[in-house]
Amino acid sequence: MIYVIGIGPGSKELMTMQCIEAIKDSEVIVGYKTYINLITDLIEDKEVVQNGMRQEIDRCKEAVEIAKTGKKVAVISSGDAGIYGMAGLILELTSKEEENIDVKVIPGVTASIGAAAILGAPIMHDFCHISLSDLLTPWDVIEKRLRLAAEADFVICLYNPRSKGRSEHLAKAFEIMGEFKNGSTPVGIVKDVGREKEEKFVCTFDTMDFDRVDMTTMVVIGNKSTFIHDDLMITPRGYTV
Amino acid sequence: MIYVIGIGPGSKELMTMQCIEAIKDSEVIVGYKTYINLITDLIEDKEVVQNGMRQEIDRCKEAVEIAKTGKKVAVISSGDAGIYGMAGLILELTSKEEENIDVKVIPGVTASIGAAAILGAPIMHDFCHISLSDLLTPWDVIEKRLRLAAEADFVICLYNPRSKGRSEHLAKAFEIMGEFKNGSTPVGIVKDVGREKEEKFVCTFDTMDFDRVDMTTMVVIGNKSTFIHDDLMITPRGYTV
C-alpha cells in the first residue's frame, strides 16, 4: 500500500485531516529530506527513507519495493502530490509492475492556492499553472504555453520560477508574456508560503524585481481585471458590487 | 474579523486543520445552504446565516455588516475560497469600506485537486482552470480561453461544466478544444468529489458522454502525453522510467 501524500505548503495547519491520518497509518516514510523535515513531529518512531533533490526516481522506486514487502509506505510531496509532485511517478511505476499495488493519492493545498490566500484573491478567475523548469520539459513548449496563456488573459502562476542554474528563465518568461500582459498588470510574489520565513510582495509587471525570486517562490501574474488594493491582489469574478 | 474559508470538496477528511480551527473560532457562519449542510457537526451552537444559489452578494454584504459589529464571521465556500469562491467578493466589499475589517483567507483543496486524486495523476503537468459559466463572464472570452488552452496543450479542468440552463455549453467547449485535442485524449469525469455519491468515469475526447455531467462534476481533459492505465488517468511529468 502506497499513500502518495501532499502535505501542503509546510505548516501543519494547512495539512488536511486525511494527510495526517495517512502519515500516522504508514510504517515507512519516503521523501525529499527538506519535506521530511517539515513533518518530523508526525513521524517520530517510523522508518524514514530520505534523499536529496533530483533523486525522485530512486525514491519512488524504493517506495514501490517497500510496498511489495507488504508495508504501508507514505511518499511525501510538498503542496499537492498530483501537481508537479510524486503521484504521477508512483503511478507510472506501479502501472509497470505485474503485481497489483494499492495506491491512494491524498490531495493537498498546492503552492498557488497557499500563495493566493496570502496575496488576497488573485486566482478568483480562470488561471493556469506553468512550471519554468526545463529539466523535464523542452523550453520551447514552456515558451509556447506562456505566450498562449498570456494571450488568453489567464491569471498565470509560475512554479519553479528560478534557480541558480537558470536565472534568466524568469526574465525571458516576462518578455514573452509582455506581448499580451500590460505593464500595469499586478504581480504577486510569495516566498516560503506557510513557513517561518514567509514573505510577500505585490508589484506590477513593469516593476517586477526578478532578484526577489528563487525556487521556493510562487509568482502570480494577474489578468486584465486584477487590481491592487492596499497590499492585496484581487481578481474580480465579475460581480457588480 | 472575517474568515473566508474553503472547506474542500465536502468531507471533513479533506478540510485543513486551519479550516476547522477557523470555523470553531467563529461566532457566525455565513454560506450557501448546501455548503452549510456539509459542516453541521462543526457549527452546532453557532449563529448561521444561509441562503440560496446566486445570492452571493447579499450573503457577503451581510457578513461584512456582521463583522462591523465586532463579531467573528466565517464565510464558507466549498473547495478553495480563492478559486471561484467568496474570497474575491469579500475583499472587493471590504476594500470599499471606510473602516478597516480584518479578512483572513483560509485555503482549501479545490475541486480539480480532489478530482485529480481520484482519477490518478491527470494534472501532473501544466494545467488550467476554465469555468464554463457565462453568468459573470462573456461567452466569447470563455471560447477564446478554451481554444488557446487547447492549442497550448494544457491539461484543462472545467469548472461549472453544465447546468440545466445551458446544457449545450459543454458540447460547444469540446467542439472548440477539438481543433487541437486529439480524439484519443483521455478525459476524466468526477461527480461529487469526496461526498457520499462520488462517481468517477474515464473516457476519451471522442467518446465523451456529456449527459454524465452536471454542475457538481469536474471534467479534466488530458494533454498530448496523458494516458489511461486500468481506470487511472496519468499525465507524465517527463521522467524516463
mmCIF file with all atom_site columns, C-alpha atoms in Angstrom, chain A residues 34-207:
data_model
loop_
_atom_site.group_PDB
_atom_site.id
_atom_site.type_symbol
_atom_site.label_atom_id
_atom_site.label_alt_id
_atom_site.label_comp_id
_atom_site.label_asym_id
_atom_site.label_entity_id
_atom_site.label_seq_id
_atom_site.pdbx_PDB_ins_code
_atom_site.Cartn_x
_atom_site.Cartn_y
_atom_site.Cartn_z
_atom_site.occupancy
_atom_site.B_iso_or_equiv
_atom_site.pdbx_formal_charge
_atom_site.auth_seq_id
_atom_site.auth_comp_id
_atom_site.auth_asym_id
_atom_site.auth_atom_id
_atom_site.pdbx_PDB_model_num
ATOM 1   C CA . THR A 1 34  ? 13.554  19.074 3.088   1.00 0.00 ? 34  THR A CA 1
ATOM 2   C CA . TYR A 1 35  ? 9.932   17.876 3.132   1.00 0.00 ? 35  TYR A CA 1
ATOM 3   C CA . ILE A 1 36  ? 10.621  15.155 5.704   1.00 0.00 ? 36  ILE A CA 1
ATOM 4   C CA . ASN A 1 37  ? 11.976  17.906 7.969   1.00 0.00 ? 37  ASN A CA 1
ATOM 5   C CA . LEU A 1 38  ? 8.576   19.625 7.820   1.00 0.00 ? 38  LEU A CA 1
ATOM 6   C CA . ILE A 1 39  ? 6.774   16.656 9.379   1.00 0.00 ? 39  ILE A CA 1
ATOM 7   C CA . THR A 1 40  ? 9.278   15.344 11.937  1.00 0.00 ? 40  THR A CA 1
ATOM 8   C CA . ASP A 1 41  ? 6.799   15.612 14.825  1.00 0.00 ? 41  ASP A CA 1
ATOM 9   C CA . LEU A 1 42  ? 4.377   13.292 12.999  1.00 0.00 ? 42  LEU A CA 1
ATOM 10  C CA . ILE A 1 43  ? 6.860   10.510 12.211  1.00 0.00 ? 43  ILE A CA 1
ATOM 11  C CA . GLU A 1 44  ? 8.876   10.147 15.396  1.00 0.00 ? 44  GLU A CA 1
ATOM 12  C CA . ASP A 1 45  ? 9.265   6.384  15.566  1.00 0.00 ? 45  ASP A CA 1
ATOM 13  C CA . LYS A 1 46  ? 8.758   5.486  11.916  1.00 0.00 ? 46  LYS A CA 1
ATOM 14  C CA . GLU A 1 47  ? 11.289  4.182  9.433   1.00 0.00 ? 47  GLU A CA 1
ATOM 15  C CA . VAL A 1 48  ? 12.373  7.039  7.118   1.00 0.00 ? 48  VAL A CA 1
ATOM 16  C CA . VAL A 1 49  ? 13.901  6.849  3.644   1.00 0.00 ? 49  VAL A CA 1
ATOM 17  C CA . GLN A 1 50  ? 15.064  10.273 2.536   1.00 0.00 ? 50  GLN A CA 1
ATOM 18  C CA . ASN A 1 51  ? 17.407  11.598 -0.094  1.00 0.00 ? 51  ASN A CA 1
ATOM 19  C CA . GLY A 1 52  ? 18.255  14.773 -1.982  1.00 0.00 ? 52  GLY A CA 1
ATOM 20  C CA . MET A 1 53  ? 16.926  16.835 -4.873  1.00 0.00 ? 53  MET A CA 1
ATOM 21  C CA . ARG A 1 54  ? 16.615  15.256 -8.351  1.00 0.00 ? 54  ARG A CA 1
ATOM 22  C CA . GLN A 1 55  ? 16.583  11.747 -6.863  1.00 0.00 ? 55  GLN A CA 1
ATOM 23  C CA . GLU A 1 56  ? 12.831  11.349 -7.265  1.00 0.00 ? 56  GLU A CA 1
ATOM 24  C CA . ILE A 1 57  ? 13.014  8.225  -9.409  1.00 0.00 ? 57  ILE A CA 1
ATOM 25  C CA . ASP A 1 58  ? 15.235  6.373  -6.916  1.00 0.00 ? 58  ASP A CA 1
ATOM 26  C CA . ARG A 1 59  ? 12.970  7.419  -4.083  1.00 0.00 ? 59  ARG A CA 1
ATOM 27  C CA . CYS A 1 60  ? 9.790   6.306  -5.787  1.00 0.00 ? 60  CYS A CA 1
ATOM 28  C CA . LYS A 1 61  ? 11.304  3.007  -6.950  1.00 0.00 ? 61  LYS A CA 1
ATOM 29  C CA . GLU A 1 62  ? 12.319  2.313  -3.374  1.00 0.00 ? 62  GLU A CA 1
ATOM 30  C CA . ALA A 1 63  ? 8.811   3.113  -2.151  1.00 0.00 ? 63  ALA A CA 1
ATOM 31  C CA . VAL A 1 64  ? 7.388   0.606  -4.625  1.00 0.00 ? 64  VAL A CA 1
ATOM 32  C CA . GLU A 1 65  ? 9.844   -2.058 -3.489  1.00 0.00 ? 65  GLU A CA 1
ATOM 33  C CA . ILE A 1 66  ? 8.941   -1.455 0.167   1.00 0.00 ? 66  ILE A CA 1
ATOM 34  C CA . ALA A 1 67  ? 5.219   -1.637 -0.647  1.00 0.00 ? 67  ALA A CA 1
ATOM 35  C CA . LYS A 1 68  ? 5.823   -5.021 -2.272  1.00 0.00 ? 68  LYS A CA 1
ATOM 36  C CA . THR A 1 69  ? 7.049   -6.377 1.086   1.00 0.00 ? 69  THR A CA 1
ATOM 37  C CA . GLY A 1 70  ? 3.582   -5.627 2.456   1.00 0.00 ? 70  GLY A CA 1
ATOM 38  C CA . LYS A 1 71  ? 4.440   -2.492 4.391   1.00 0.00 ? 71  LYS A CA 1
ATOM 39  C CA . LYS A 1 72  ? 2.386   0.698  4.261   1.00 0.00 ? 72  LYS A CA 1
ATOM 40  C CA . VAL A 1 73  ? 4.509   3.422  2.704   1.00 0.00 ? 73  VAL A CA 1
ATOM 41  C CA . ALA A 1 74  ? 3.909   7.179  2.617   1.00 0.00 ? 74  ALA A CA 1
ATOM 42  C CA . VAL A 1 75  ? 5.558   9.084  -0.230  1.00 0.00 ? 75  VAL A CA 1
ATOM 43  C CA . ILE A 1 76  ? 5.681   12.748 0.751   1.00 0.00 ? 76  ILE A CA 1
ATOM 44  C CA . SER A 1 77  ? 5.334   15.714 -1.618  1.00 0.00 ? 77  SER A CA 1
ATOM 45  C CA . SER A 1 78  ? 5.001   19.330 -0.580  1.00 0.00 ? 78  SER A CA 1
ATOM 46  C CA . GLY A 1 79  ? 1.851   21.086 -1.780  1.00 0.00 ? 79  GLY A CA 1
ATOM 47  C CA . ASP A 1 80  ? -0.355  18.640 -3.650  1.00 0.00 ? 80  ASP A CA 1
ATOM 48  C CA . ALA A 1 81  ? 1.122   15.276 -4.680  1.00 0.00 ? 81  ALA A CA 1
ATOM 49  C CA . GLY A 1 82  ? -0.719  15.451 -8.019  1.00 0.00 ? 82  GLY A CA 1
ATOM 50  C CA . ILE A 1 83  ? 0.686   18.855 -9.051  1.00 0.00 ? 83  ILE A CA 1
ATOM 51  C CA . TYR A 1 84  ? 4.371   18.602 -10.012 1.00 0.00 ? 84  TYR A CA 1
ATOM 52  C CA . GLY A 1 85  ? 4.571   16.084 -7.120  1.00 0.00 ? 85  GLY A CA 1
ATOM 53  C CA . MET A 1 86  ? 5.137   12.351 -6.847  1.00 0.00 ? 86  MET A CA 1
ATOM 54  C CA . ALA A 1 87  ? 1.669   10.963 -7.731  1.00 0.00 ? 87  ALA A CA 1
ATOM 55  C CA . GLY A 1 88  ? 2.434   10.616 -11.445 1.00 0.00 ? 88  GLY A CA 1
ATOM 56  C CA . LEU A 1 89  ? 5.801   8.939  -10.983 1.00 0.00 ? 89  LEU A CA 1
ATOM 57  C CA . ILE A 1 90  ? 4.436   6.450  -8.433  1.00 0.00 ? 90  ILE A CA 1
ATOM 58  C CA . LEU A 1 91  ? 1.518   5.537  -10.706 1.00 0.00 ? 91  LEU A CA 1
ATOM 59  C CA . GLU A 1 92  ? 3.796   5.251  -13.737 1.00 0.00 ? 92  GLU A CA 1
ATOM 60  C CA . LEU A 1 93  ? 5.995   2.839  -11.782 1.00 0.00 ? 93  LEU A CA 1
ATOM 61  C CA . THR A 1 94  ? 3.196   0.759  -10.256 1.00 0.00 ? 94  THR A CA 1
ATOM 62  C CA . SER A 1 95  ? 1.443   0.520  -13.645 1.00 0.00 ? 95  SER A CA 1
ATOM 63  C CA . LYS A 1 96  ? 4.530   -1.334 -14.927 1.00 0.00 ? 96  LYS A CA 1
ATOM 64  C CA . GLU A 1 97  ? 4.507   -3.857 -12.067 1.00 0.00 ? 97  GLU A CA 1
ATOM 65  C CA . GLU A 1 98  ? 2.948   -7.261 -12.551 1.00 0.00 ? 98  GLU A CA 1
ATOM 66  C CA . GLU A 1 99  ? 1.523   -7.460 -9.074  1.00 0.00 ? 99  GLU A CA 1
ATOM 67  C CA . ASN A 1 100 ? -1.193  -5.082 -8.031  1.00 0.00 ? 100 ASN A CA 1
ATOM 68  C CA . ILE A 1 101 ? -0.021  -2.386 -5.604  1.00 0.00 ? 101 ILE A CA 1
ATOM 69  C CA . ASP A 1 102 ? -2.678  -0.253 -3.951  1.00 0.00 ? 102 ASP A CA 1
ATOM 70  C CA . VAL A 1 103 ? -2.010  3.456  -4.377  1.00 0.00 ? 103 VAL A CA 1
ATOM 71  C CA . LYS A 1 104 ? -4.029  6.169  -2.685  1.00 0.00 ? 104 LYS A CA 1
ATOM 72  C CA . VAL A 1 105 ? -3.376  9.784  -3.613  1.00 0.00 ? 105 VAL A CA 1
ATOM 73  C CA . ILE A 1 106 ? -4.036  12.161 -0.688  1.00 0.00 ? 106 ILE A CA 1
ATOM 74  C CA . PRO A 1 107 ? -4.701  15.667 -2.038  1.00 0.00 ? 107 PRO A CA 1
ATOM 75  C CA . GLY A 1 108 ? -3.203  18.791 -0.505  1.00 0.00 ? 108 GLY A CA 1
ATOM 76  C CA . VAL A 1 109 ? -3.103  22.564 -0.754  1.00 0.00 ? 109 VAL A CA 1
ATOM 77  C CA . THR A 1 110 ? -0.792  23.406 -3.655  1.00 0.00 ? 110 THR A CA 1
ATOM 78  C CA . ALA A 1 111 ? 1.566   26.417 -3.590  1.00 0.00 ? 111 ALA A CA 1
ATOM 79  C CA . SER A 1 112 ? -0.580  28.618 -5.842  1.00 0.00 ? 112 SER A CA 1
ATOM 80  C CA . ILE A 1 113 ? -3.570  28.233 -3.520  1.00 0.00 ? 113 ILE A CA 1
ATOM 81  C CA . GLY A 1 114 ? -1.464  28.858 -0.425  1.00 0.00 ? 114 GLY A CA 1
ATOM 82  C CA . ALA A 1 115 ? 0.144   31.918 -2.022  1.00 0.00 ? 115 ALA A CA 1
ATOM 83  C CA . ALA A 1 116 ? -3.194  33.227 -3.290  1.00 0.00 ? 116 ALA A CA 1
ATOM 84  C CA . ALA A 1 117 ? -4.667  33.216 0.229   1.00 0.00 ? 117 ALA A CA 1
ATOM 85  C CA . ILE A 1 118 ? -1.753  35.382 1.390   1.00 0.00 ? 118 ILE A CA 1
ATOM 86  C CA . LEU A 1 119 ? -1.962  37.753 -1.598  1.00 0.00 ? 119 LEU A CA 1
ATOM 87  C CA . GLY A 1 120 ? -5.729  38.255 -1.270  1.00 0.00 ? 120 GLY A CA 1
ATOM 88  C CA . ALA A 1 121 ? -7.752  36.736 -4.105  1.00 0.00 ? 121 ALA A CA 1
ATOM 89  C CA . PRO A 1 122 ? -5.615  36.735 -7.273  1.00 0.00 ? 122 PRO A CA 1
ATOM 90  C CA . ILE A 1 123 ? -6.833  33.421 -8.781  1.00 0.00 ? 123 ILE A CA 1
ATOM 91  C CA . MET A 1 124 ? -10.571 34.091 -8.497  1.00 0.00 ? 124 MET A CA 1
ATOM 92  C CA . HIS A 1 125 ? -10.948 33.749 -12.247 1.00 0.00 ? 125 HIS A CA 1
ATOM 93  C CA . ASP A 1 126 ? -9.608  31.295 -14.860 1.00 0.00 ? 126 ASP A CA 1
ATOM 94  C CA . PHE A 1 127 ? -5.931  30.644 -14.259 1.00 0.00 ? 127 PHE A CA 1
ATOM 95  C CA . CYS A 1 128 ? -3.111  28.303 -15.229 1.00 0.00 ? 128 CYS A CA 1
ATOM 96  C CA . HIS A 1 129 ? -0.005  26.771 -13.748 1.00 0.00 ? 129 HIS A CA 1
ATOM 97  C CA . ILE A 1 130 ? 3.213   26.808 -15.774 1.00 0.00 ? 130 ILE A CA 1
ATOM 98  C CA . SER A 1 131 ? 6.487   25.377 -14.481 1.00 0.00 ? 131 SER A CA 1
ATOM 99  C CA . LEU A 1 132 ? 9.559   27.230 -15.747 1.00 0.00 ? 132 LEU A CA 1
ATOM 100 C CA . SER A 1 133 ? 11.811  24.242 -15.099 1.00 0.00 ? 133 SER A CA 1
ATOM 101 C CA . ASP A 1 134 ? 13.156  22.834 -18.354 1.00 0.00 ? 134 ASP A CA 1
ATOM 102 C CA . LEU A 1 135 ? 14.718  19.788 -16.711 1.00 0.00 ? 135 LEU A CA 1
ATOM 103 C CA . LEU A 1 136 ? 11.808  17.628 -17.924 1.00 0.00 ? 136 LEU A CA 1
ATOM 104 C CA . THR A 1 137 ? 10.045  19.886 -20.443 1.00 0.00 ? 137 THR A CA 1
ATOM 105 C CA . PRO A 1 138 ? 11.570  21.420 -23.587 1.00 0.00 ? 138 PRO A CA 1
ATOM 106 C CA . TRP A 1 139 ? 11.919  25.195 -23.224 1.00 0.00 ? 139 TRP A CA 1
ATOM 107 C CA . ASP A 1 140 ? 10.065  25.849 -26.493 1.00 0.00 ? 140 ASP A CA 1
ATOM 108 C CA . VAL A 1 141 ? 6.964   24.109 -25.062 1.00 0.00 ? 141 VAL A CA 1
ATOM 109 C CA . ILE A 1 142 ? 7.195   26.355 -21.987 1.00 0.00 ? 142 ILE A CA 1
ATOM 110 C CA . GLU A 1 143 ? 7.546   29.458 -24.186 1.00 0.00 ? 143 GLU A CA 1
ATOM 111 C CA . LYS A 1 144 ? 4.525   28.471 -26.263 1.00 0.00 ? 144 LYS A CA 1
ATOM 112 C CA . ARG A 1 145 ? 2.396   27.977 -23.140 1.00 0.00 ? 145 ARG A CA 1
ATOM 113 C CA . LEU A 1 146 ? 3.490   31.322 -21.689 1.00 0.00 ? 146 LEU A CA 1
ATOM 114 C CA . ARG A 1 147 ? 2.564   33.138 -24.903 1.00 0.00 ? 147 ARG A CA 1
ATOM 115 C CA . LEU A 1 148 ? -0.823  31.470 -25.355 1.00 0.00 ? 148 LEU A CA 1
ATOM 116 C CA . ALA A 1 149 ? -1.711  31.754 -21.642 1.00 0.00 ? 149 ALA A CA 1
ATOM 117 C CA . ALA A 1 150 ? -0.953  35.484 -21.734 1.00 0.00 ? 150 ALA A CA 1
ATOM 118 C CA . GLU A 1 151 ? -2.982  35.875 -24.935 1.00 0.00 ? 151 GLU A CA 1
ATOM 119 C CA . ALA A 1 152 ? -5.897  34.034 -23.264 1.00 0.00 ? 152 ALA A CA 1
ATOM 120 C CA . ASP A 1 153 ? -5.686  36.528 -20.372 1.00 0.00 ? 153 ASP A CA 1
ATOM 121 C CA . PHE A 1 154 ? -5.337  33.768 -17.798 1.00 0.00 ? 154 PHE A CA 1
ATOM 122 C CA . VAL A 1 155 ? -4.047  34.613 -14.361 1.00 0.00 ? 155 VAL A CA 1
ATOM 123 C CA . ILE A 1 156 ? -0.686  32.809 -14.569 1.00 0.00 ? 156 ILE A CA 1
ATOM 124 C CA . CYS A 1 157 ? 1.000   31.013 -11.641 1.00 0.00 ? 157 CYS A CA 1
ATOM 125 C CA . LEU A 1 158 ? 4.664   30.228 -12.204 1.00 0.00 ? 158 LEU A CA 1
ATOM 126 C CA . TYR A 1 159 ? 6.072   27.143 -10.469 1.00 0.00 ? 159 TYR A CA 1
ATOM 127 C CA . ASN A 1 160 ? 9.843   26.609 -10.203 1.00 0.00 ? 160 ASN A CA 1
ATOM 128 C CA . PRO A 1 161 ? 10.324  30.202 -11.376 1.00 0.00 ? 161 PRO A CA 1
ATOM 129 C CA . ARG A 1 162 ? 14.070  30.487 -10.907 1.00 0.00 ? 162 ARG A CA 1
ATOM 130 C CA . SER A 1 163 ? 17.118  28.566 -9.798  1.00 0.00 ? 163 SER A CA 1
ATOM 131 C CA . LYS A 1 164 ? 20.834  29.246 -9.780  1.00 0.00 ? 164 LYS A CA 1
ATOM 132 C CA . GLY A 1 165 ? 21.310  27.137 -12.874 1.00 0.00 ? 165 GLY A CA 1
ATOM 133 C CA . ARG A 1 166 ? 18.772  29.108 -14.925 1.00 0.00 ? 166 ARG A CA 1
ATOM 134 C CA . SER A 1 167 ? 18.397  32.585 -13.511 1.00 0.00 ? 167 SER A CA 1
ATOM 135 C CA . GLU A 1 168 ? 17.442  34.054 -16.872 1.00 0.00 ? 168 GLU A CA 1
ATOM 136 C CA . HIS A 1 169 ? 14.268  31.962 -17.414 1.00 0.00 ? 169 HIS A CA 1
ATOM 137 C CA . LEU A 1 170 ? 12.003  34.223 -15.404 1.00 0.00 ? 170 LEU A CA 1
ATOM 138 C CA . ALA A 1 171 ? 13.041  37.415 -17.220 1.00 0.00 ? 171 ALA A CA 1
ATOM 139 C CA . LYS A 1 172 ? 12.612  35.609 -20.530 1.00 0.00 ? 172 LYS A CA 1
ATOM 140 C CA . ALA A 1 173 ? 9.144   34.440 -19.437 1.00 0.00 ? 173 ALA A CA 1
ATOM 141 C CA . PHE A 1 174 ? 8.138   38.019 -18.620 1.00 0.00 ? 174 PHE A CA 1
ATOM 142 C CA . GLU A 1 175 ? 9.438   39.177 -22.003 1.00 0.00 ? 175 GLU A CA 1
ATOM 143 C CA . ILE A 1 176 ? 7.207   36.594 -23.723 1.00 0.00 ? 176 ILE A CA 1
ATOM 144 C CA . MET A 1 177 ? 4.108   37.332 -21.615 1.00 0.00 ? 177 MET A CA 1
ATOM 145 C CA . GLY A 1 178 ? 4.731   41.069 -22.126 1.00 0.00 ? 178 GLY A CA 1
ATOM 146 C CA . GLU A 1 179 ? 3.352   40.781 -25.646 1.00 0.00 ? 179 GLU A CA 1
ATOM 147 C CA . PHE A 1 180 ? -0.116  40.492 -24.074 1.00 0.00 ? 180 PHE A CA 1
ATOM 148 C CA . LYS A 1 181 ? 0.249   41.470 -20.400 1.00 0.00 ? 181 LYS A CA 1
ATOM 149 C CA . ASN A 1 182 ? 0.054   45.207 -19.799 1.00 0.00 ? 182 ASN A CA 1
ATOM 150 C CA . GLY A 1 183 ? 2.857   46.843 -17.777 1.00 0.00 ? 183 GLY A CA 1
ATOM 151 C CA . SER A 1 184 ? 0.415   47.785 -15.024 1.00 0.00 ? 184 SER A CA 1
ATOM 152 C CA . THR A 1 185 ? -0.769  44.168 -14.518 1.00 0.00 ? 185 THR A CA 1
ATOM 153 C CA . PRO A 1 186 ? -0.419  43.268 -10.828 1.00 0.00 ? 186 PRO A CA 1
ATOM 154 C CA . VAL A 1 187 ? 2.145   40.627 -9.924  1.00 0.00 ? 187 VAL A CA 1
ATOM 155 C CA . GLY A 1 188 ? 2.223   38.843 -6.574  1.00 0.00 ? 188 GLY A CA 1
ATOM 156 C CA . ILE A 1 189 ? 5.310   37.178 -5.174  1.00 0.00 ? 189 ILE A CA 1
ATOM 157 C CA . VAL A 1 190 ? 5.212   34.887 -2.134  1.00 0.00 ? 190 VAL A CA 1
ATOM 158 C CA . LYS A 1 191 ? 8.278   33.186 -0.693  1.00 0.00 ? 191 LYS A CA 1
ATOM 159 C CA . ASP A 1 192 ? 8.130   30.158 1.624   1.00 0.00 ? 192 ASP A CA 1
ATOM 160 C CA . VAL A 1 193 ? 4.325   30.004 1.869   1.00 0.00 ? 193 VAL A CA 1
ATOM 161 C CA . GLY A 1 194 ? 3.181   28.892 5.316   1.00 0.00 ? 194 GLY A CA 1
ATOM 162 C CA . ARG A 1 195 ? 6.717   28.571 6.658   1.00 0.00 ? 195 ARG A CA 1
ATOM 163 C CA . GLU A 1 196 ? 8.552   30.698 9.188   1.00 0.00 ? 196 GLU A CA 1
ATOM 164 C CA . LYS A 1 197 ? 10.336  32.844 6.619   1.00 0.00 ? 197 LYS A CA 1
ATOM 165 C CA . GLU A 1 198 ? 7.170   33.609 4.609   1.00 0.00 ? 198 GLU A CA 1
ATOM 166 C CA . GLU A 1 199 ? 7.442   36.894 2.684   1.00 0.00 ? 199 GLU A CA 1
ATOM 167 C CA . LYS A 1 200 ? 5.024   38.623 0.325   1.00 0.00 ? 200 LYS A CA 1
ATOM 168 C CA . PHE A 1 201 ? 5.449   41.378 -2.266  1.00 0.00 ? 201 PHE A CA 1
ATOM 169 C CA . VAL A 1 202 ? 2.953   42.925 -4.631  1.00 0.00 ? 202 VAL A CA 1
ATOM 170 C CA . CYS A 1 203 ? 4.201   44.872 -7.648  1.00 0.00 ? 203 CYS A CA 1
ATOM 171 C CA . THR A 1 204 ? 3.332   45.345 -11.317 1.00 0.00 ? 204 THR A CA 1
ATOM 172 C CA . PHE A 1 205 ? 4.511   43.606 -14.464 1.00 0.00 ? 205 PHE A CA 1
ATOM 173 C CA . ASP A 1 206 ? 6.790   46.568 -15.312 1.00 0.00 ? 206 ASP A CA 1
ATOM 174 C CA . THR A 1 207 ? 8.292   46.922 -11.834 1.00 0.00 ? 207 THR A CA 1
#
